[in-house]
Amino acid sequence: MRVCFLVRNISMPSGIERVTSVIANRLAEQGVAVSIVSLWGGLEPFYPKHEAVSLHQLFSSQVRSASRWVAMLRRLGRVPLASWRLRQLLRQYPQDILIDTDYLLGQVALPAVPGMSVRHVHWEHFSFNLDLDKPHKLLGRRLIARATRGIVTLTQRDREYWLKGARVRGEIAAIPNPVPFEMPETTYQPDTFIVLAVGRLNYQKGFDRLIESWAEMKNEKGNDVSHWTLRILGDGEEEHELKQKAHQLGVNDSIEFLPATKDVDHYYRNASILAMTSRFEGFPMVLLEAQSYGLPIVAFDCDTGPAEIISDGESGFLVAQGDTHGFAHQLASLIQDSELRMKFSANARDSVSRFKPEAIVVQWNRYLENLMSTK
């Protein structure tokens, strides 16, 4: 079986590229012929790569411009060219299955495969409902549902959204992402006095809301939280605004901003709580990573993802989406209860075993074999 993954850039740090690397490596270990094609600049992988996995790229660099509108027009102009180059690549290196990994790449792959024997699968990493107020997004998803041979979602809830919102013709399955590394041998430390948050500093991750909750918690009379620090690990376009917000709310002295790094292991080991305030997610890998280190979690219950990972009141707290007051309250209660942190930690380690790579790749193998058996 020959399987090709289409990603944006395997050379860049990204949750999608990371989990793609994990699945690709596991399939390669089992003898599957695996290729990864990057839309641009993907010949030096950021994450570990099995020696049998081959890498290709459609463009050597990303479209950039001082004007985002000019850059957008240039990117749109590249889509037909990208489709043509992908088609040429599939002719040169024939594949049995082509798996695109996001909405844009689905639009690149669709015109590349007609008349070829390759089975095209769309791997949805966000939610079907994301940006449905934009007509072209709904139309695009419906086109993907009708034209592809299969769809893989990360949650059962999102699988149901696809079935209700589009006429899915192919094989559709919900396969969660795996923990992207071996389960670490570590002892949870409940009293490091560090709350960790990890992710790109952008609108999606909602760190503005985290800072608001942190400020409310710090300023609430009676909360014994003065010795705790919020550590935010990541880069992004909102860094300046977030630092400014922390200063305006008077909590800049208790918040650390640190750049993104490959060595997240060090930060997970030295934290006592993980906080996640995303506005939307597909299947938030940061929650799996945190649970593998035994970290209790406080997270907003965004549309898809958190509720399938966290058992509310058992391994963490799920807070109603956007309720910054409720988030501050639950975070404060966890900070002030060491025994509760220990309980959540033990349950988190037990829970995350469902997402070990060896368990998830079994589901992928079953799905791909079923796909190969259909005409």
Coordinates of C-alpha atoms in Angstrom, one line a residue:
M1 CA 0.0 0.0 0.0
R2 CA 1.3 3.4 -1.0
V3 CA 0.1 6.4 1.1
C4 CA 0.8 10.0 0.5
F5 CA 0.1 12.8 3.0
L6 CA -0.4 16.4 1.7
V7 CA 0.6 19.1 4.3
R8 CA 1.4 22.8 4.3
N9 CA 5.0 22.6 5.4
I10 CA 6.6 19.6 7.2
S11 CA 9.6 21.8 8.0
M12 CA 7.5 24.1 10.3
P13 CA 6.3 23.5 13.9
S14 CA 2.6 22.8 13.7
G15 CA 0.1 20.5 15.3
I16 CA -1.1 19.1 12.0
E17 CA 2.5 18.5 10.7
R18 CA 3.4 16.9 14.0
V19 CA 0.6 14.4 14.2
T20 CA 1.0 13.6 10.4
S21 CA 4.6 12.8 11.2
V22 CA 3.6 10.4 14.0
I23 CA 1.1 8.5 11.8
A24 CA 3.4 8.5 8.8
N25 CA 6.3 7.1 10.8
R26 CA 4.1 4.4 12.4
L27 CA 2.7 3.3 9.0
A28 CA 6.3 3.2 7.6
E29 CA 7.4 1.0 10.5
Q30 CA 4.7 -1.5 9.4
G31 CA 5.9 -1.6 5.8
V32 CA 3.6 0.9 4.2
A33 CA 5.2 3.0 1.5
V34 CA 4.7 6.5 2.9
S35 CA 5.3 9.9 1.2
I36 CA 4.8 13.4 2.6
V37 CA 4.2 16.3 0.1
S38 CA 4.5 19.8 1.4
L39 CA 2.8 22.7 -0.3
W40 CA 6.0 24.6 0.2
G41 CA 9.5 24.3 1.7
G42 CA 9.3 20.8 3.1
L43 CA 12.5 18.9 2.6
E44 CA 13.9 19.3 6.1
P45 CA 11.4 17.9 8.6
F46 CA 10.9 19.8 11.9
Y47 CA 9.8 16.6 13.6
P48 CA 11.4 13.1 13.6
K49 CA 11.0 11.2 10.4
H50 CA 11.3 7.5 9.7
E51 CA 14.1 6.8 7.2
A52 CA 11.6 5.1 4.8
V53 CA 9.3 8.2 4.6
S54 CA 10.0 10.2 1.4
L55 CA 9.6 14.0 1.3
H56 CA 8.5 16.2 -1.6
Q57 CA 7.5 19.8 -2.1
L58 CA 5.3 21.7 -4.6
F59 CA 7.0 25.1 -4.1
S60 CA 10.3 26.0 -2.5
S61 CA 8.9 29.0 -0.5
Q62 CA 5.6 30.5 0.8
V63 CA 4.0 33.5 -0.9
R64 CA 4.9 36.6 1.1
S65 CA 4.1 40.3 0.6
A66 CA 4.0 43.5 2.6
S67 CA 0.3 43.7 1.8
R68 CA -1.8 40.7 3.0
W69 CA -4.3 41.3 0.1
V70 CA -1.6 41.1 -2.5
A71 CA -0.3 37.9 -0.7
M72 CA -3.8 36.5 -0.7
L73 CA -4.3 37.1 -4.5
R74 CA -0.9 35.5 -5.2
R75 CA -1.8 32.5 -3.1
L76 CA -5.1 32.1 -4.9
G77 CA -3.2 32.2 -8.2
R78 CA -1.0 29.5 -7.0
V79 CA -3.8 27.0 -6.2
P80 CA -4.3 25.9 -9.9
L81 CA -0.5 25.6 -10.3
A82 CA -0.2 23.6 -7.0
S83 CA -2.9 21.3 -8.3
W84 CA -1.0 20.8 -11.6
R85 CA 2.3 20.2 -9.8
L86 CA 0.6 17.7 -7.4
R87 CA -0.9 15.8 -10.4
Q88 CA 2.5 15.6 -12.0
L89 CA 4.0 14.3 -8.8
L90 CA 1.3 11.6 -8.5
R91 CA 2.1 10.6 -12.0
Q92 CA 5.8 10.4 -11.3
Y93 CA 5.3 8.6 -7.9
P94 CA 1.9 6.7 -8.2
Q95 CA 0.0 6.4 -4.9
D96 CA -2.9 4.3 -3.7
I97 CA -4.2 6.8 -1.2
L98 CA -3.7 10.6 -1.1
I99 CA -4.6 12.2 2.3
D100 CA -4.9 16.0 2.4
T101 CA -4.7 17.5 5.9
D102 CA -6.7 20.7 5.8
Y103 CA -9.4 22.6 3.9
L104 CA -7.0 24.6 1.6
L105 CA -5.1 21.4 0.7
G106 CA -8.4 19.7 -0.1
Q107 CA -9.0 22.4 -2.7
V108 CA -5.5 21.7 -4.1
A109 CA -6.0 18.0 -4.2
L110 CA -9.5 17.8 -5.7
P111 CA -8.6 19.0 -9.2
A112 CA -5.3 17.0 -9.1
V113 CA -6.8 13.5 -9.0
P114 CA -9.6 13.1 -11.6
G115 CA -8.9 10.2 -14.0
M116 CA -6.3 8.7 -11.6
S117 CA -6.6 5.6 -9.6
V118 CA -5.5 7.2 -6.4
R119 CA -8.1 7.4 -3.6
H120 CA -8.4 10.9 -2.2
V121 CA -9.1 11.3 1.6
H122 CA -9.8 14.5 3.4
W123 CA -8.4 14.5 7.0
E124 CA -10.3 17.2 8.9
H125 CA -8.3 18.7 11.8
F126 CA -10.8 21.4 12.8
S127 CA -14.6 21.4 13.0
F128 CA -17.1 21.1 10.2
N129 CA -18.9 24.1 11.7
L130 CA -15.9 26.4 11.6
D131 CA -16.5 29.5 9.4
L132 CA -19.8 28.2 8.0
D133 CA -21.0 31.8 8.0
K134 CA -18.7 32.1 5.0
P135 CA -20.6 30.6 2.0
H136 CA -17.5 29.5 0.2
K137 CA -16.4 27.4 3.2
L138 CA -19.7 25.5 3.3
L139 CA -19.7 25.0 -0.4
G140 CA -16.1 23.8 -0.3
R141 CA -16.9 21.3 2.5
R142 CA -19.8 19.9 0.6
L143 CA -17.7 19.6 -2.5
I144 CA -15.1 17.7 -0.5
A145 CA -17.8 15.4 0.9
R146 CA -19.1 14.6 -2.6
A147 CA -15.8 14.3 -4.5
T148 CA -13.5 12.5 -2.1
R149 CA -13.3 8.7 -1.4
G150 CA -13.2 9.3 2.3
I151 CA -13.1 11.7 5.3
V152 CA -11.4 11.3 8.6
T153 CA -12.6 13.5 11.5
L154 CA -10.9 13.7 14.9
T155 CA -14.1 13.3 17.0
Q156 CA -17.4 11.5 16.8
R157 CA -19.2 14.9 17.2
D158 CA -17.5 16.3 14.1
R159 CA -18.3 13.1 12.2
E160 CA -21.9 13.7 12.9
Y161 CA -21.6 17.3 11.8
W162 CA -20.2 16.1 8.4
L163 CA -23.0 13.6 8.0
K164 CA -25.7 16.1 8.8
G165 CA -24.2 19.1 6.9
A166 CA -22.9 17.4 3.7
R167 CA -23.7 14.5 1.5
V168 CA -20.7 12.3 2.3
R169 CA -20.3 9.7 -0.4
G170 CA -17.2 7.9 0.8
E171 CA -15.9 6.1 4.0
I172 CA -16.1 8.5 7.0
A173 CA -14.5 7.6 10.3
A174 CA -13.6 9.4 13.5
I175 CA -10.0 8.7 14.5
P176 CA -8.5 10.7 17.3
N177 CA -5.0 12.0 17.1
P178 CA -2.4 10.1 19.1
V179 CA -0.1 11.4 21.8
P180 CA 2.8 12.6 19.6
F181 CA 5.5 11.0 21.7
E182 CA 6.2 8.0 24.0
M183 CA 4.5 8.3 27.4
P184 CA 7.1 10.0 29.6
E185 CA 8.3 8.4 32.8
T186 CA 7.7 11.2 35.1
T187 CA 6.4 12.0 38.6
Y188 CA 3.8 14.7 38.8
Q189 CA 4.8 17.7 40.9
P190 CA 1.7 19.3 42.3
D191 CA 3.5 22.3 43.9
T192 CA 5.7 23.9 41.2
F193 CA 3.3 26.9 41.4
I194 CA 3.3 27.1 37.6
V195 CA 0.2 27.2 35.4
L196 CA 1.3 26.3 31.8
A197 CA -0.4 27.4 28.6
V198 CA 1.0 26.3 25.2
G199 CA 0.2 27.4 21.7
R200 CA 0.5 30.0 19.0
L201 CA -0.2 33.5 20.1
N202 CA -3.2 34.1 17.9
Y203 CA -7.0 34.7 18.0
Q204 CA -7.8 31.0 17.9
K205 CA -5.9 30.1 21.1
G206 CA -7.7 32.8 23.1
F207 CA -4.8 33.8 25.4
D208 CA -6.5 37.2 25.8
R209 CA -9.3 35.4 27.6
L210 CA -6.7 33.5 29.7
I211 CA -5.1 36.7 30.8
E212 CA -8.5 38.2 31.7
S213 CA -9.3 35.1 33.8
W214 CA -5.9 35.2 35.4
A215 CA -6.3 38.8 36.4
E216 CA -9.7 38.2 37.9
M217 CA -8.4 35.3 39.9
K218 CA -5.4 37.2 41.1
N219 CA -7.6 40.2 42.2
E220 CA -10.3 38.2 43.9
K221 CA -10.1 38.7 47.6
G222 CA -9.7 35.5 49.6
N223 CA -7.8 33.6 46.8
D224 CA -4.5 32.2 48.0
V225 CA -2.8 32.4 44.7
S226 CA -0.2 35.1 45.1
H227 CA 2.8 32.7 44.7
W228 CA 1.6 31.2 41.4
T229 CA 2.9 32.1 37.9
L230 CA 1.2 31.8 34.5
R231 CA 3.7 30.6 31.9
I232 CA 2.7 31.1 28.2
L233 CA 4.8 29.2 25.8
G234 CA 4.5 30.2 22.1
D235 CA 5.1 32.7 19.3
G236 CA 2.6 34.6 17.2
E237 CA 1.1 37.8 15.9
E238 CA -0.6 38.8 19.1
E239 CA 2.4 38.7 21.4
H240 CA 2.6 42.5 21.7
E241 CA -1.1 42.9 22.4
L242 CA -1.1 40.1 25.0
K243 CA 1.8 41.6 26.9
Q244 CA 0.1 45.0 26.8
K245 CA -3.1 43.5 28.1
A246 CA -1.2 41.8 31.0
H247 CA 0.3 45.1 31.8
Q248 CA -3.0 47.0 31.7
L249 CA -4.6 44.4 34.0
G250 CA -1.8 44.7 36.4
V251 CA -0.7 41.0 36.2
N252 CA 2.5 41.3 34.0
D253 CA 4.6 40.5 37.0
S254 CA 3.0 37.1 37.4
I255 CA 2.9 36.1 33.7
E256 CA 5.9 34.8 31.7
F257 CA 6.0 34.8 27.9
L258 CA 8.4 32.3 26.5
P259 CA 9.2 31.5 22.8
A260 CA 8.1 28.3 21.1
T261 CA 10.5 25.5 21.5
K262 CA 11.0 21.8 20.6
D263 CA 11.9 21.1 24.3
V264 CA 8.3 21.3 25.6
D265 CA 9.2 18.3 27.8
H266 CA 11.0 20.5 30.3
Y267 CA 8.0 22.8 30.7
Y268 CA 5.5 20.1 31.1
R269 CA 7.6 18.5 33.8
N270 CA 7.9 21.7 35.7
A271 CA 4.2 22.7 35.7
S272 CA 1.4 21.8 38.0
I273 CA -1.6 22.8 35.9
L274 CA -2.4 23.2 32.2
A275 CA -4.8 25.9 31.0
M276 CA -6.4 26.1 27.6
T277 CA -8.7 28.9 26.5
S278 CA -9.1 28.2 22.7
R279 CA -12.0 29.7 20.8
F280 CA -12.1 26.6 18.5
E281 CA -10.1 23.4 18.1
G282 CA -10.3 20.2 16.1
F283 CA -8.6 17.9 18.6
P284 CA -6.3 19.9 20.9
M285 CA -3.0 18.0 21.1
V286 CA -1.9 20.2 24.0
L287 CA -4.5 18.4 26.2
L288 CA -3.1 15.0 25.3
E289 CA 0.4 16.1 25.9
A290 CA -0.5 17.6 29.3
Q291 CA -2.4 14.5 30.3
S292 CA 0.6 12.3 29.4
Y293 CA 2.6 14.2 32.0
G294 CA -0.2 13.9 34.5
L295 CA -1.2 17.5 34.4
P296 CA -4.6 18.5 35.7
I297 CA -6.4 20.7 33.1
V298 CA -8.7 23.7 33.1
A299 CA -10.1 24.2 29.6
F300 CA -12.9 26.0 27.7
D301 CA -15.3 23.4 26.3
C302 CA -15.0 24.5 22.7
D303 CA -17.2 22.8 20.1
T304 CA -15.1 19.8 19.4
G305 CA -12.2 18.2 21.2
P306 CA -11.9 18.9 25.0
A307 CA -15.0 17.0 26.0
E308 CA -13.7 13.9 24.3
I309 CA -10.4 14.1 26.2
I310 CA -11.2 15.6 29.6
S311 CA -13.6 13.9 32.1
D312 CA -15.1 16.9 33.8
G313 CA -14.4 16.8 37.5
E314 CA -12.2 13.7 37.2
S315 CA -9.1 14.7 35.2
G316 CA -9.8 18.4 34.9
F317 CA -12.4 21.1 34.6
L318 CA -14.4 21.9 31.5
V319 CA -15.7 25.5 31.5
A320 CA -18.5 26.8 29.3
Q321 CA -17.1 28.4 26.2
G322 CA -16.1 32.0 26.8
D323 CA -17.0 32.1 30.5
T324 CA -13.9 33.9 31.8
H325 CA -15.4 34.3 35.2
G326 CA -16.1 30.6 35.5
F327 CA -12.6 29.8 34.2
A328 CA -11.1 32.1 36.9
H329 CA -13.2 30.3 39.6
Q330 CA -12.2 26.8 38.5
L331 CA -8.6 27.6 38.1
A332 CA -8.5 29.2 41.6
S333 CA -10.2 26.2 43.1
L334 CA -7.7 23.8 41.6
I335 CA -4.7 26.0 42.6
Q336 CA -5.9 26.0 46.2
D337 CA -6.5 22.3 46.5
S338 CA -3.3 20.1 46.3
E339 CA -5.3 16.9 46.9
L340 CA -7.6 17.6 44.0
R341 CA -4.6 18.2 41.8
M342 CA -3.2 14.8 42.7
K343 CA -6.5 13.1 42.0
F344 CA -6.9 14.8 38.6
S345 CA -3.3 13.9 37.8
A346 CA -3.7 10.2 38.4
N347 CA -6.9 10.1 36.3
A348 CA -5.3 12.0 33.5
R349 CA -2.5 9.5 33.1
D350 CA -5.0 6.7 33.0
S351 CA -7.2 8.5 30.5
V352 CA -4.5 9.3 28.0
S353 CA -3.5 5.7 27.4
R354 CA -6.5 5.5 25.0
F355 CA -4.5 7.8 22.7
K356 CA -1.2 6.0 22.5
P357 CA 0.2 5.9 18.9
E358 CA 0.1 2.1 18.7
A359 CA -3.6 2.2 19.5
I360 CA -4.4 4.9 17.0
V361 CA -2.4 3.5 14.1
V362 CA -4.5 0.3 14.4
Q363 CA -7.6 2.4 13.6
W364 CA -5.8 4.0 10.7
N365 CA -4.7 0.7 9.3
R366 CA -8.3 -0.6 9.5
Y367 CA -9.6 2.5 7.8
L368 CA -7.1 2.4 5.0
E369 CA -7.5 -1.3 4.3
N370 CA -11.3 -0.8 4.1
L371 CA -10.7 2.0 1.7
M372 CA -8.4 -0.2 -0.5
S373 CA -11.1 -2.9 -0.6
T374 CA -13.7 -0.6 -2.2
K375 CA -13.8 0.1 -5.9

